[in-house]
mmCIF file of C-alpha atoms in Angstrom:
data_model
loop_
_atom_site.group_PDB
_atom_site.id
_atom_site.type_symbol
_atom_site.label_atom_id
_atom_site.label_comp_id
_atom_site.label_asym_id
_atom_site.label_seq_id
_atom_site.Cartn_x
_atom_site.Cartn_y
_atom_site.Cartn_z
ATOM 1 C CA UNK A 1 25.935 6.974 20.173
ATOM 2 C CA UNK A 2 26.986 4.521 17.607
ATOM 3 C CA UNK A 3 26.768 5.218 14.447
ATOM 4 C CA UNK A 4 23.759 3.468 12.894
ATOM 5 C CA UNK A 5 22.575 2.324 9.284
ATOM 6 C CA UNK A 6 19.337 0.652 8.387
ATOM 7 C CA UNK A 7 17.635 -2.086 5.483
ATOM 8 C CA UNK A 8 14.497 -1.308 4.307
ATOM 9 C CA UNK A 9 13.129 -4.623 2.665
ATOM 10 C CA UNK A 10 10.783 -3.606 -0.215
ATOM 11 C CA UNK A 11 11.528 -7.040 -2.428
ATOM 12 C CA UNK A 12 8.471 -8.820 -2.121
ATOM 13 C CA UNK A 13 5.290 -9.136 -4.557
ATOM 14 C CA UNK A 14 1.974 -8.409 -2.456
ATOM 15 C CA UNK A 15 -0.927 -9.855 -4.816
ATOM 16 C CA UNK A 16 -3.148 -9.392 -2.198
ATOM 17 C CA UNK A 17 -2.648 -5.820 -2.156
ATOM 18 C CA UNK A 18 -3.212 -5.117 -5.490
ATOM 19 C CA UNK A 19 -0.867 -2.242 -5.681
ATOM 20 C CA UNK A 20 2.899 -1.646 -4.891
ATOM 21 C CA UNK A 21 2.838 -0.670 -1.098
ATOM 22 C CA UNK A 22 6.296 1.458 -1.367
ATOM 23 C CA UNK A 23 4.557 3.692 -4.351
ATOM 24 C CA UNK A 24 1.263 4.242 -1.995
ATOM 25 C CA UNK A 25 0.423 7.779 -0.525
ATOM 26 C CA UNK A 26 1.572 8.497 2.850
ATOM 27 C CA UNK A 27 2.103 11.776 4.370
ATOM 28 C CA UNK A 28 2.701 14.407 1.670
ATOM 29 C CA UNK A 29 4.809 11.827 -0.798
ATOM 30 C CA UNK A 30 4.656 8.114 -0.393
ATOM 31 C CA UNK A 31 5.065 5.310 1.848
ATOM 32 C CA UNK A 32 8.860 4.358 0.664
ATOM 33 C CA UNK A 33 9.888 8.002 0.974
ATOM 34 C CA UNK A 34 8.269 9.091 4.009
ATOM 35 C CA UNK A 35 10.500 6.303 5.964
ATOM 36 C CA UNK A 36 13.440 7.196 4.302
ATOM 37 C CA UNK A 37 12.922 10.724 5.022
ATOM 38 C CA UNK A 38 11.974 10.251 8.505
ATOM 39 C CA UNK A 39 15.584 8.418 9.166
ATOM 40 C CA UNK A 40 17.597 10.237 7.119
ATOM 41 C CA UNK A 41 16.593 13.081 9.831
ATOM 42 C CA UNK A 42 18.088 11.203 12.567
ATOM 43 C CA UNK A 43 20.968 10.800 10.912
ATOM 44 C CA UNK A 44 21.181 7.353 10.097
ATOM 45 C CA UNK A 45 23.446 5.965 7.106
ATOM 46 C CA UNK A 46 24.326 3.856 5.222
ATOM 47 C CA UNK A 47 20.307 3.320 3.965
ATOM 48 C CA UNK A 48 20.092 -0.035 2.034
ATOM 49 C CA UNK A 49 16.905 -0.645 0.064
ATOM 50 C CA UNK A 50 16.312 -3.779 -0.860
ATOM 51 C CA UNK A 51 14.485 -4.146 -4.119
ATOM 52 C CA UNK A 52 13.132 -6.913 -5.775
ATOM 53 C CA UNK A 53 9.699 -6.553 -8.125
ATOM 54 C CA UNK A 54 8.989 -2.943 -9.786
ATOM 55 C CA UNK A 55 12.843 -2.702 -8.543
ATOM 56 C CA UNK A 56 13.627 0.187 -11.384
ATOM 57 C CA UNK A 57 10.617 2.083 -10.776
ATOM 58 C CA UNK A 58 11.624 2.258 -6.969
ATOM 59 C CA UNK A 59 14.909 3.013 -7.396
ATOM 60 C CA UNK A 60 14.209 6.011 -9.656
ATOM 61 C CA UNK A 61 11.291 7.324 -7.090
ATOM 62 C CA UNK A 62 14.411 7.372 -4.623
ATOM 63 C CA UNK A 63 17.356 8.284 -6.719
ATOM 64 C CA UNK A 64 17.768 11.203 -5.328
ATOM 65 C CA UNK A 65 17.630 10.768 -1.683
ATOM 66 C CA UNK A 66 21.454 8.956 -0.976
ATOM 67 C CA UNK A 67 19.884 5.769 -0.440
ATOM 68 C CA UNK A 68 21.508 2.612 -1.965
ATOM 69 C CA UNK A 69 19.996 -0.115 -3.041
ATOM 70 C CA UNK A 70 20.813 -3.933 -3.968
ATOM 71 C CA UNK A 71 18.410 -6.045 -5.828
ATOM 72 C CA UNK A 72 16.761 -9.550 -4.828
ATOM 73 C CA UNK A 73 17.011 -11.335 -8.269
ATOM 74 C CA UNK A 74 14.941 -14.177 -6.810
ATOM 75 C CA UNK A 75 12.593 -12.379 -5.021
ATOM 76 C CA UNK A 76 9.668 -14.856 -6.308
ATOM 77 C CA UNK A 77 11.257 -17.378 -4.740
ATOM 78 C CA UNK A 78 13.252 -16.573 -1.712
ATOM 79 C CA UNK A 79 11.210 -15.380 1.812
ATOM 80 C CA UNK A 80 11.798 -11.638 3.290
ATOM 81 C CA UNK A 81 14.983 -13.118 5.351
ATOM 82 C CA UNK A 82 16.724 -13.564 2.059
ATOM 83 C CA UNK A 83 16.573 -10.214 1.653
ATOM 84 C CA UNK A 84 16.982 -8.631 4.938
ATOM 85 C CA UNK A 85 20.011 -11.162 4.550
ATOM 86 C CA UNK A 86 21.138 -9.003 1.415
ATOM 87 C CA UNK A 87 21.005 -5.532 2.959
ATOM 88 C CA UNK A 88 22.985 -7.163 5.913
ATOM 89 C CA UNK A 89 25.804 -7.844 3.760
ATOM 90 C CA UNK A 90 25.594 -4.148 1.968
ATOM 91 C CA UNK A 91 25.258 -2.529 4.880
ATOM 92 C CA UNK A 92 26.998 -3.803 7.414
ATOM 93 C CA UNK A 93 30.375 -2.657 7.017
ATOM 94 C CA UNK A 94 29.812 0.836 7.197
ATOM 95 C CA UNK A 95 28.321 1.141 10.534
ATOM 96 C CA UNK A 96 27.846 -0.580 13.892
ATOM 97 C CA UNK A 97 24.432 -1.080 14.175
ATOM 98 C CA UNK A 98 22.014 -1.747 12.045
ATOM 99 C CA UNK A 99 17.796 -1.212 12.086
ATOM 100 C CA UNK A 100 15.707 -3.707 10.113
ATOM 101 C CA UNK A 101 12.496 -2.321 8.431
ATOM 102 C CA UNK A 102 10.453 -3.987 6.354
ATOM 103 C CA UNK A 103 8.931 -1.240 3.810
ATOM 104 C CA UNK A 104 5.176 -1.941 4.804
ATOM 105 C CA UNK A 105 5.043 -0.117 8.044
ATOM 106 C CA UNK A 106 5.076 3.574 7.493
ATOM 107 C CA UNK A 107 3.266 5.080 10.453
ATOM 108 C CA UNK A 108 5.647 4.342 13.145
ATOM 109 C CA UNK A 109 6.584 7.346 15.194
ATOM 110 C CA UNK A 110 10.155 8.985 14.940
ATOM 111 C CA UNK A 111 10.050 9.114 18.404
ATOM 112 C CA UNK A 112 9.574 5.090 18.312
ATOM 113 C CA UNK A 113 13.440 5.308 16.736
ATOM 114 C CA UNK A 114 14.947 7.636 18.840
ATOM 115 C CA UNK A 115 14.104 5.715 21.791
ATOM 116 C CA UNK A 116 15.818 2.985 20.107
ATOM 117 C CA UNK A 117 18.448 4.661 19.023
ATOM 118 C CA UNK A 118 18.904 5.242 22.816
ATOM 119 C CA UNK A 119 19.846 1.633 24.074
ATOM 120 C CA UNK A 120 23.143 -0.147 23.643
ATOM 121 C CA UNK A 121 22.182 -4.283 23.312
ATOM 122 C CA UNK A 122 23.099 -6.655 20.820
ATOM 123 C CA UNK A 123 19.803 -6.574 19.944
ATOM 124 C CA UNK A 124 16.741 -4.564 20.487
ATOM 125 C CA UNK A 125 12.392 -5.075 19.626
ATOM 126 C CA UNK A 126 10.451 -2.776 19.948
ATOM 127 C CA UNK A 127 6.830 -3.755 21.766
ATOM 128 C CA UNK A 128 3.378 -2.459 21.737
ATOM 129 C CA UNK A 129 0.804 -3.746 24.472
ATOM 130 C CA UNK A 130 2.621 -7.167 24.297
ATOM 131 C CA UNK A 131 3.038 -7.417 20.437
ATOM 132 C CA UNK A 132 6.031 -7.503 19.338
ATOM 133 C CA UNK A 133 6.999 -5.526 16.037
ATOM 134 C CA UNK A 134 9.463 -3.212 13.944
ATOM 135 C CA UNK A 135 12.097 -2.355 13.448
ATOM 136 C CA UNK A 136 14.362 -4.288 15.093
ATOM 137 C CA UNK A 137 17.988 -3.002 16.065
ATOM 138 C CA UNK A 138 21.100 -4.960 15.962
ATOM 139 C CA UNK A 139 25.040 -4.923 16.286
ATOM 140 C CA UNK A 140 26.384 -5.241 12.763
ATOM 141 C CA UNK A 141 28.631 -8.435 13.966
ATOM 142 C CA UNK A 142 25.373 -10.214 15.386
ATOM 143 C CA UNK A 143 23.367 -9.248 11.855
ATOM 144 C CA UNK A 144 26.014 -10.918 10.233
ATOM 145 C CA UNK A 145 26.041 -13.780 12.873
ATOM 146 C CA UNK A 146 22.483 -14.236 12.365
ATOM 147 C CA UNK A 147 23.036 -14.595 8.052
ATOM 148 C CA UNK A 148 24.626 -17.850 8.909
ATOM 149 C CA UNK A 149 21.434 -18.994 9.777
ATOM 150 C CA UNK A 150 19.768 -21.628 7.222
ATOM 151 C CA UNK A 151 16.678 -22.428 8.791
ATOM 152 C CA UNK A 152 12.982 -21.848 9.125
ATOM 153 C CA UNK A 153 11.104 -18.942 10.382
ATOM 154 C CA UNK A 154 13.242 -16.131 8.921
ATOM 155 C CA UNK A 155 14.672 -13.477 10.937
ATOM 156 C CA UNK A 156 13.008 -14.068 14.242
ATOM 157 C CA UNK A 157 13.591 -17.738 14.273
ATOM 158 C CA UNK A 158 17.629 -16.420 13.542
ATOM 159 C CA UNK A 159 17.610 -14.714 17.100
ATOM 160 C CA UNK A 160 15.774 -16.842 19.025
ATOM 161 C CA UNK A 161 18.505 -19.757 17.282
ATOM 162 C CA UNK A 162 21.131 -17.559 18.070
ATOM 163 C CA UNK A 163 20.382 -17.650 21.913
ATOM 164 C CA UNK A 164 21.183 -13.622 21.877
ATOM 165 C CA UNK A 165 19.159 -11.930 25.031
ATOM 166 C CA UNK A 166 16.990 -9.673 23.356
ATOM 167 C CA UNK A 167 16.155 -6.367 24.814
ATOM 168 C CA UNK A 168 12.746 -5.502 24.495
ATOM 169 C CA UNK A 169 11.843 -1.474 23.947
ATOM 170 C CA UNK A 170 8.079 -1.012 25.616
ATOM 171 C CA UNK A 171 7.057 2.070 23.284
ATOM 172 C CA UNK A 172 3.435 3.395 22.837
ATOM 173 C CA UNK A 173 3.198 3.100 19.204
ATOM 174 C CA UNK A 174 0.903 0.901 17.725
ATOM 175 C CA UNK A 175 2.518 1.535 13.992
ATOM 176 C CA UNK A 176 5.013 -0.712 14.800
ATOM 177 C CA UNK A 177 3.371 -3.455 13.790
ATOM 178 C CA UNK A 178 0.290 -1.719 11.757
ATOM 179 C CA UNK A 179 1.453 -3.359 8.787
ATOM 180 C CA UNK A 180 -0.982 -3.758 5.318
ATOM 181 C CA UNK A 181 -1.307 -7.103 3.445
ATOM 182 C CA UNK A 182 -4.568 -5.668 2.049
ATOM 183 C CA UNK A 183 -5.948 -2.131 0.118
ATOM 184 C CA UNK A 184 -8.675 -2.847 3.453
ATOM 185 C CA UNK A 185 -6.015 -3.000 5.849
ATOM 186 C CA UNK A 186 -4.293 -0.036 4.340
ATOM 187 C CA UNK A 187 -7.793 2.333 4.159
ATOM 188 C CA UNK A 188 -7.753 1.150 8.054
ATOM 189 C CA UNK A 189 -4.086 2.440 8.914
ATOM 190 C CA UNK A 190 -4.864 5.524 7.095
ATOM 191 C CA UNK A 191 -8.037 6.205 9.154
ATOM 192 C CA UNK A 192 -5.913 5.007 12.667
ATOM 193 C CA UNK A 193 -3.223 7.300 11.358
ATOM 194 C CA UNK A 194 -5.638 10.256 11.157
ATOM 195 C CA UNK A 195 -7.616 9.912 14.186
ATOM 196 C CA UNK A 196 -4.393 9.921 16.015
ATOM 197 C CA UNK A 197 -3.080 13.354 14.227
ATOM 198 C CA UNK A 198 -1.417 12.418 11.282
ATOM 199 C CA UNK A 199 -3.616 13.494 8.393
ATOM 200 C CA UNK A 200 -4.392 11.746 5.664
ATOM 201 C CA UNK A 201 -1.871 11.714 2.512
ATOM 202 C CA UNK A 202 -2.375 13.528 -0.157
ATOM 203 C CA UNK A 203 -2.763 11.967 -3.330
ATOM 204 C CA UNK A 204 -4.841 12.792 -6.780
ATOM 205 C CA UNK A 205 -8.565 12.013 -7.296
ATOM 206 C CA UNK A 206 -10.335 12.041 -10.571
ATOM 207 C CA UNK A 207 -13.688 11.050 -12.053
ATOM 208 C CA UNK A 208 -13.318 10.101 -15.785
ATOM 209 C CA UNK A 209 -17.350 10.946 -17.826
ATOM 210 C CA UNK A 210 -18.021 10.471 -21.374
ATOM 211 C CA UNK A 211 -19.675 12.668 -23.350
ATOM 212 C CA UNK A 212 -21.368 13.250 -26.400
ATOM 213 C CA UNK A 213 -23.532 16.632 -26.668
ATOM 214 C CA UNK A 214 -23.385 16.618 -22.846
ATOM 215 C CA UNK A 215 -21.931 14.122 -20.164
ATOM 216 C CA UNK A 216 -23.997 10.932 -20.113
ATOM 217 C CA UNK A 217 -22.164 8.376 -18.433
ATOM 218 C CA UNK A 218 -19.912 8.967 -15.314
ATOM 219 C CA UNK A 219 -19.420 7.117 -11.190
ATOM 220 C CA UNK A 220 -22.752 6.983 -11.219
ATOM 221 C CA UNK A 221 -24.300 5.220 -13.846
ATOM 222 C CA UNK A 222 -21.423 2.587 -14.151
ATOM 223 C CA UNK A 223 -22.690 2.114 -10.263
ATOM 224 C CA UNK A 224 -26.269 1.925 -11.096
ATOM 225 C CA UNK A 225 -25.591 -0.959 -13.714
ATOM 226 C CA UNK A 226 -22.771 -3.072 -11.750
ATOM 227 C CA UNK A 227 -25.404 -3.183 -8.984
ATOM 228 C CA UNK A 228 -27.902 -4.162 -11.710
ATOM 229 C CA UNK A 229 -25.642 -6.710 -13.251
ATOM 230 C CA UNK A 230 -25.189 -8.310 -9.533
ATOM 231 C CA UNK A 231 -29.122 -7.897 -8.262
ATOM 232 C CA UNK A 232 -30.510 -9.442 -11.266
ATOM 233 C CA UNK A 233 -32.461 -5.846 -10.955
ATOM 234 C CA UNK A 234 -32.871 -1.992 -11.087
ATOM 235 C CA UNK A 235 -35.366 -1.334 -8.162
ATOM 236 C CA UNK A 236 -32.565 -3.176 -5.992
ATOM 237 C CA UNK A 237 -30.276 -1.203 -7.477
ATOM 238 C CA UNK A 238 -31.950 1.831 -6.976
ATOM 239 C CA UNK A 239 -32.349 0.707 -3.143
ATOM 240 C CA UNK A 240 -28.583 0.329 -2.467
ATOM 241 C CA UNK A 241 -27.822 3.463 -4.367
ATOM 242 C CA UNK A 242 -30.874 5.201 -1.778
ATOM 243 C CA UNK A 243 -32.498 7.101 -5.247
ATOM 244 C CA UNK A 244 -36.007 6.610 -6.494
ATOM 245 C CA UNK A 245 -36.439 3.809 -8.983
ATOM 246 C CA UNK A 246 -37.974 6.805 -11.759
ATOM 247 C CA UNK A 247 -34.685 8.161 -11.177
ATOM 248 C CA UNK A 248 -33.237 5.104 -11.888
ATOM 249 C CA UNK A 249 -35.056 4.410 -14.579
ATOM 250 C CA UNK A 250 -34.341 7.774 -16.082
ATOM 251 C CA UNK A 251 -31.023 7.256 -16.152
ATOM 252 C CA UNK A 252 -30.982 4.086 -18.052
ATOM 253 C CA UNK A 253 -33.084 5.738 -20.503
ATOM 254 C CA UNK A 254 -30.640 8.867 -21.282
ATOM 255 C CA UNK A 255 -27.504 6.577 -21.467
ATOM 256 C CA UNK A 256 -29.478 3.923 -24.023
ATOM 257 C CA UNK A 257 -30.217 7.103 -26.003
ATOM 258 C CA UNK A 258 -27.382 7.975 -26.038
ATOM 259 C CA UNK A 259 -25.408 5.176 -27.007
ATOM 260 C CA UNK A 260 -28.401 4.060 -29.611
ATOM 261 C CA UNK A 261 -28.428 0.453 -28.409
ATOM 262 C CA UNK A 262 -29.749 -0.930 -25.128
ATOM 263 C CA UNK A 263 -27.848 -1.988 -22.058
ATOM 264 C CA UNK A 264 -30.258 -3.374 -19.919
ATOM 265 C CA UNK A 265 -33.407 -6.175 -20.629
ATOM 266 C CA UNK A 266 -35.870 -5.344 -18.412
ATOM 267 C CA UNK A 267 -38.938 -7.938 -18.104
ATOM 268 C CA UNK A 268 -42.094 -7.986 -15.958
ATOM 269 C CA UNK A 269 -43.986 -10.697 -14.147
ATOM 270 C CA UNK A 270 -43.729 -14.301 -14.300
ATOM 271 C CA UNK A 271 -43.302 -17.133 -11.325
ATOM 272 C CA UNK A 272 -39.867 -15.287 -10.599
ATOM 273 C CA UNK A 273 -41.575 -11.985 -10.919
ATOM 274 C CA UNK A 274 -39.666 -9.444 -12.621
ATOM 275 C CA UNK A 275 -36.228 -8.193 -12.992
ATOM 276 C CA UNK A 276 -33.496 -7.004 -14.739
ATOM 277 C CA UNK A 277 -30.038 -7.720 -16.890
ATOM 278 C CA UNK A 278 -27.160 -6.097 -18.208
ATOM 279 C CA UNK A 279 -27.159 -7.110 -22.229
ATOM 280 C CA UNK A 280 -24.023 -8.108 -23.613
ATOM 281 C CA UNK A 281 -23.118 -4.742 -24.842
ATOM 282 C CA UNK A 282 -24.014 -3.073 -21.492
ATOM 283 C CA UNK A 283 -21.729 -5.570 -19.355
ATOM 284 C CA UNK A 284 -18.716 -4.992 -22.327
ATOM 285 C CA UNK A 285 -19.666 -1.469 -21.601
ATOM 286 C CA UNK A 286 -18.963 -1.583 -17.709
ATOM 287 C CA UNK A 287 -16.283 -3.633 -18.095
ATOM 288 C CA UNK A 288 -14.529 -1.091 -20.544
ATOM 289 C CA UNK A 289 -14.928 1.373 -18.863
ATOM 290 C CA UNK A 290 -13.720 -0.025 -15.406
ATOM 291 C CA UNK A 291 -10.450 -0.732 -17.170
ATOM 292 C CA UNK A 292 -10.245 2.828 -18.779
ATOM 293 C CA UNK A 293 -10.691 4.436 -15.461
ATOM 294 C CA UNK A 294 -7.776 2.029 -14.176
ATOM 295 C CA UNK A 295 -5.539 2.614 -16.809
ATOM 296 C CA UNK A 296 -6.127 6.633 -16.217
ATOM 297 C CA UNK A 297 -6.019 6.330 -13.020
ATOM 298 C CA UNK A 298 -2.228 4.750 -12.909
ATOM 299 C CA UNK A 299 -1.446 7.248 -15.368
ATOM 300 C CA UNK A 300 -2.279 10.206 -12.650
ATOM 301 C CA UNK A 301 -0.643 8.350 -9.810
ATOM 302 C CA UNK A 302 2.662 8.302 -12.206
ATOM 303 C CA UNK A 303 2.253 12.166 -12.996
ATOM 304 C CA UNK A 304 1.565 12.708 -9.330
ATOM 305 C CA UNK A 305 4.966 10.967 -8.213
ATOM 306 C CA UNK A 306 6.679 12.772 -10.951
ATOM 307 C CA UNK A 307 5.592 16.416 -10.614
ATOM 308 C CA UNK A 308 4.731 16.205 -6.683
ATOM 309 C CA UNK A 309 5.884 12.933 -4.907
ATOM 310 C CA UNK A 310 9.275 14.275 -3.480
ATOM 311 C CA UNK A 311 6.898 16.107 -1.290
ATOM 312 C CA UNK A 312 6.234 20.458 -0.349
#
């Protein structure tokens, strides 16, 4: 078998996302390290990790596993083949084949590689129920080949330039191209990854309350008055939260004593009828604390990667 390296391409800025997709739970540690755990056990190396935004932070998460890594300075404004086009160059020397990952597709099956590993062809896709997908396998003389290429379409438009035969791998293994672009798409891939055996990664959880002489504002409450703030009212707020409106009202009540200022108008009556609004200091209140449960929240994902993202 030849001996055979890989480039994980983790350069890119996903603002969709909202998050940094290598630093996301997966498994028992995180996306980034789960795949370069998962190769590292078949043996493959060199392992070239191209960086790009949050570059530092990524290569301390994987200091420790071997990897190398080589940094896309312009990763704003170059496209993913720019990058794959860097690892090429790092990695390509040091082995004769090379797999081509981008870091955004974490559930595919080891046994999805090992197949691959399998087949001698300049280069090799793997397919799912006629979709195409990751990684892709090449000879380290035809990756280089294919950097020469200067126009559109990235890496795929490279091959099909290059007039190469590719050799396509039918696996079942949808994760080959169960990527995430979006924190829905991701929930999605971690509910496809479960109901197919996986489990669900671990990761922390936490509820942030304030309190005074006892807790008085938690989840809940900031629920009941972001629903009230986009209703234009508490018993429709009440109705999407499924608790009684006295209940509702109660709860207003207990926070505005509380706090010793009010946070909602209320009003009855009228050709509109009645209804209700956040005042000024109940929406700065909401929007506070939103930001405060962020902020914590980061914090605990960076403590979690710290004391227990290297996995059990």
């Amino acid at each position: 078998m030849k001996a055979t390296g890989a480039v994980l391409v983790a350069a890119g800025l996903s603002s969709r996302m909202g998050a940094f997709k290598p630093m996301l739970p997966f498994g028992n540690s995180t996306i980034s390290l789960h795949i370069v755990t998962m190769l590292k056990e078949m043996g493959i190396d060199p392992i070239v990790v191209v960086t790009g935004y949050r570059g530092d932070e990524l290569q301390q998460h994987l200091s420790y596993t071997g990897v190398r890594f080589v940094k896309n300075e312009r990763y704003q404004e170059t496209q993913m083949f720019d990058s794959v086009q860097l690892g090429i160059h790092a990695a390509s020397g040091d082995c004769e084949r090379l797999m081509i990952l981008p870091m955004d597709l974490p559930a595919i099956m080891p046994d999805t590689i090992r197949q691959q590993l399998m087949i001698d062809a300049p280069i090799i896709r793997t397919v799912c129920h006629g979709e195409a997908g990751h990684p892709v396998m090449l000879w380290s003389q035809v990756a280089e080949e294919l950097c020469g290429y200067e126009g559109p379409g990235g890496l795929r438009a490279a091959i099909k330039h290059s007039g190469i035969t590719v050799t396509d791998l039918e696996v079942e293994d949808e994760g080959i191209y169960r990527d995430m672009d979006t924190r829905e798409q991701y929930e999605e891939l971690l509910d496809w990854n479960y109901r197919r055996g996986q489990g669900y990664p671990i990761r922390p959880e936490i509820q942030v309350r304030l309190t005074a002489s006892e807790p008085f504002y938690g989840p809940g409450v900031q629920k009941l008055l972001t629903l009230i703030g986009q209703t234009g009212s508490l018993q429709e707020a009440c109705i999407h939260m499924d608790i009684s409106y006295s209940k509702g009202r109660k709860m207003i009540k207990g926070l505005e004593q509380q706090l010793g200022f009010p946070v909602v108008r209320r009003w009855t009556g009228g050709s509109g009828g009645g209804g209700s609004l956040l005042t000024e200091k109940g929406r700065k209140l909401t929007k506070s604390y939103e930001l405060m449960v962020g902020a914590i929240q980061d914090f605990t994902d960076q403590a979690y990667q710290t004391y227990m993202g290297k996995g059990f």
